[in-house]
Short mmCIF file of C-alpha atoms in Angstrom, two decimals:
data_model
loop_
_atom_site.label_atom_id
_atom_site.label_comp_id
_atom_site.label_asym_id
_atom_site.label_seq_id
_atom_site.Cartn_x
_atom_site.Cartn_y
_atom_site.Cartn_z
CA MET A 1 0.00 0.00 0.00
CA CYS A 2 1.13 3.52 -0.70
CA SER A 3 1.68 5.75 2.31
CA GLN A 4 1.36 9.46 3.00
CA VAL A 5 4.20 11.29 4.74
CA ALA A 6 3.38 13.72 7.56
CA GLU A 7 5.92 16.26 8.79
CA GLY A 8 5.88 17.36 12.40
CA VAL A 9 7.48 17.72 15.82
CA HIS A 10 8.38 14.84 18.12
CA HIS A 11 7.78 15.82 21.75
CA ARG A 12 10.09 13.79 23.96
CA GLY A 13 8.35 14.97 27.13
CA CYS A 14 5.27 12.88 26.27
CA SER A 15 6.42 10.87 23.20
CA HIS A 16 3.73 12.40 20.97
CA PHE A 17 4.23 13.31 17.33
CA VAL A 18 2.38 16.52 16.43
CA VAL A 19 1.71 16.96 12.71
CA ASN A 20 2.52 20.35 11.15
CA PHE A 21 2.00 19.48 7.47
CA PHE A 22 0.05 16.60 5.92
CA PRO A 23 0.70 15.14 3.44
CA VAL A 24 4.12 16.44 2.45
CA ALA A 25 4.88 13.48 0.20
CA ILE A 26 3.61 10.13 -1.00
CA LYS A 27 5.65 6.92 -0.71
CA ASP A 28 4.66 4.85 -3.72
CA CYS A 29 4.52 1.09 -3.13
CA GLU A 30 4.77 0.55 -6.91
CA GLN A 31 2.28 -2.34 -6.84
CA PRO A 32 -0.09 -2.67 -9.81
CA ASP A 33 -2.94 -3.79 -7.49
CA CYS A 34 -2.77 -0.59 -5.40
CA ALA A 35 -5.13 2.08 -6.74
CA LYS A 36 -2.97 4.85 -5.19
CA SER A 37 0.20 3.74 -7.00
CA ARG A 38 1.47 5.21 -10.25
CA LYS A 39 1.92 1.57 -11.39
CA HIS A 40 -1.85 0.96 -11.17
CA PRO A 41 -3.40 0.96 -14.65
CA ALA A 42 -5.77 3.91 -15.19
CA SER A 43 -8.16 1.58 -17.05
CA CYS A 44 -8.49 -0.80 -14.04
CA TYR A 45 -11.70 -0.66 -12.01
CA SER A 46 -11.29 -3.94 -10.16
CA PRO A 47 -12.86 -4.05 -6.69
CA HIS A 48 -9.95 -6.27 -5.63
CA CYS A 49 -7.39 -3.48 -5.90
CA LYS A 50 -6.35 -1.82 -2.62
CA GLN A 51 -8.20 1.49 -2.30
CA SER A 52 -6.93 2.78 1.04
CA TRP A 53 -3.68 4.36 2.19
CA GLY A 54 -1.11 2.49 4.27
CA ASN A 55 0.15 3.73 7.62
CA VAL A 56 1.20 7.37 7.80
CA ILE A 57 4.98 7.83 7.80
CA GLU A 58 6.09 10.36 10.41
CA LYS A 59 8.88 12.66 9.22
CA CYS A 60 10.35 14.49 12.18
CA SER A 61 11.26 18.09 11.30
CA ALA A 62 12.04 19.11 14.91
CA ILE A 63 12.43 17.64 18.37
CA SER A 64 11.03 19.23 21.52
CA TYR A 65 12.00 18.08 24.98
CA GLU A 66 8.75 19.52 26.38
CA LYS A 67 5.32 17.89 26.44
CA CYS A 68 2.99 18.71 23.55
CA ASP A 69 0.35 21.45 23.99
CA ARG A 70 -2.42 18.94 24.65
CA CYS A 71 -0.46 17.16 27.40
CA GLN A 72 0.55 20.48 28.95
CA ALA A 73 -3.12 21.54 28.99
CA LYS A 74 -4.09 18.28 30.72
CA ALA A 75 -1.51 19.00 33.44
CA MET A 76 -3.05 22.41 34.21
CA PRO A 77 -5.65 22.60 36.97
CA VAL A 78 -8.81 24.64 36.50
CA GLY A 79 -7.21 27.67 38.23
CA GLY A 80 -4.52 27.89 35.53
CA ALA A 81 -1.35 27.22 37.56
CA LEU A 82 0.85 24.44 36.20
CA ARG A 83 1.19 21.33 38.38
CA ARG A 84 4.69 20.03 38.86
#
């Protein structure tokens, strides 16, 4: 299956990958039975050909040692002061 490449930031504080741009590229599987591939014949309408994308490939454009925004927000109490 062909895959889409997402570019983003890896947050080491929580191990989350936050996508900045999607998709930035396509990784072609080059299989004739994959409808997303450039090797798939344009005249083919077989229901047996793969129609969906494979797993998203994460391309890290930056590394942060902090937690992502969502995890930081979860750590904040209702009053707004950050828990440590």
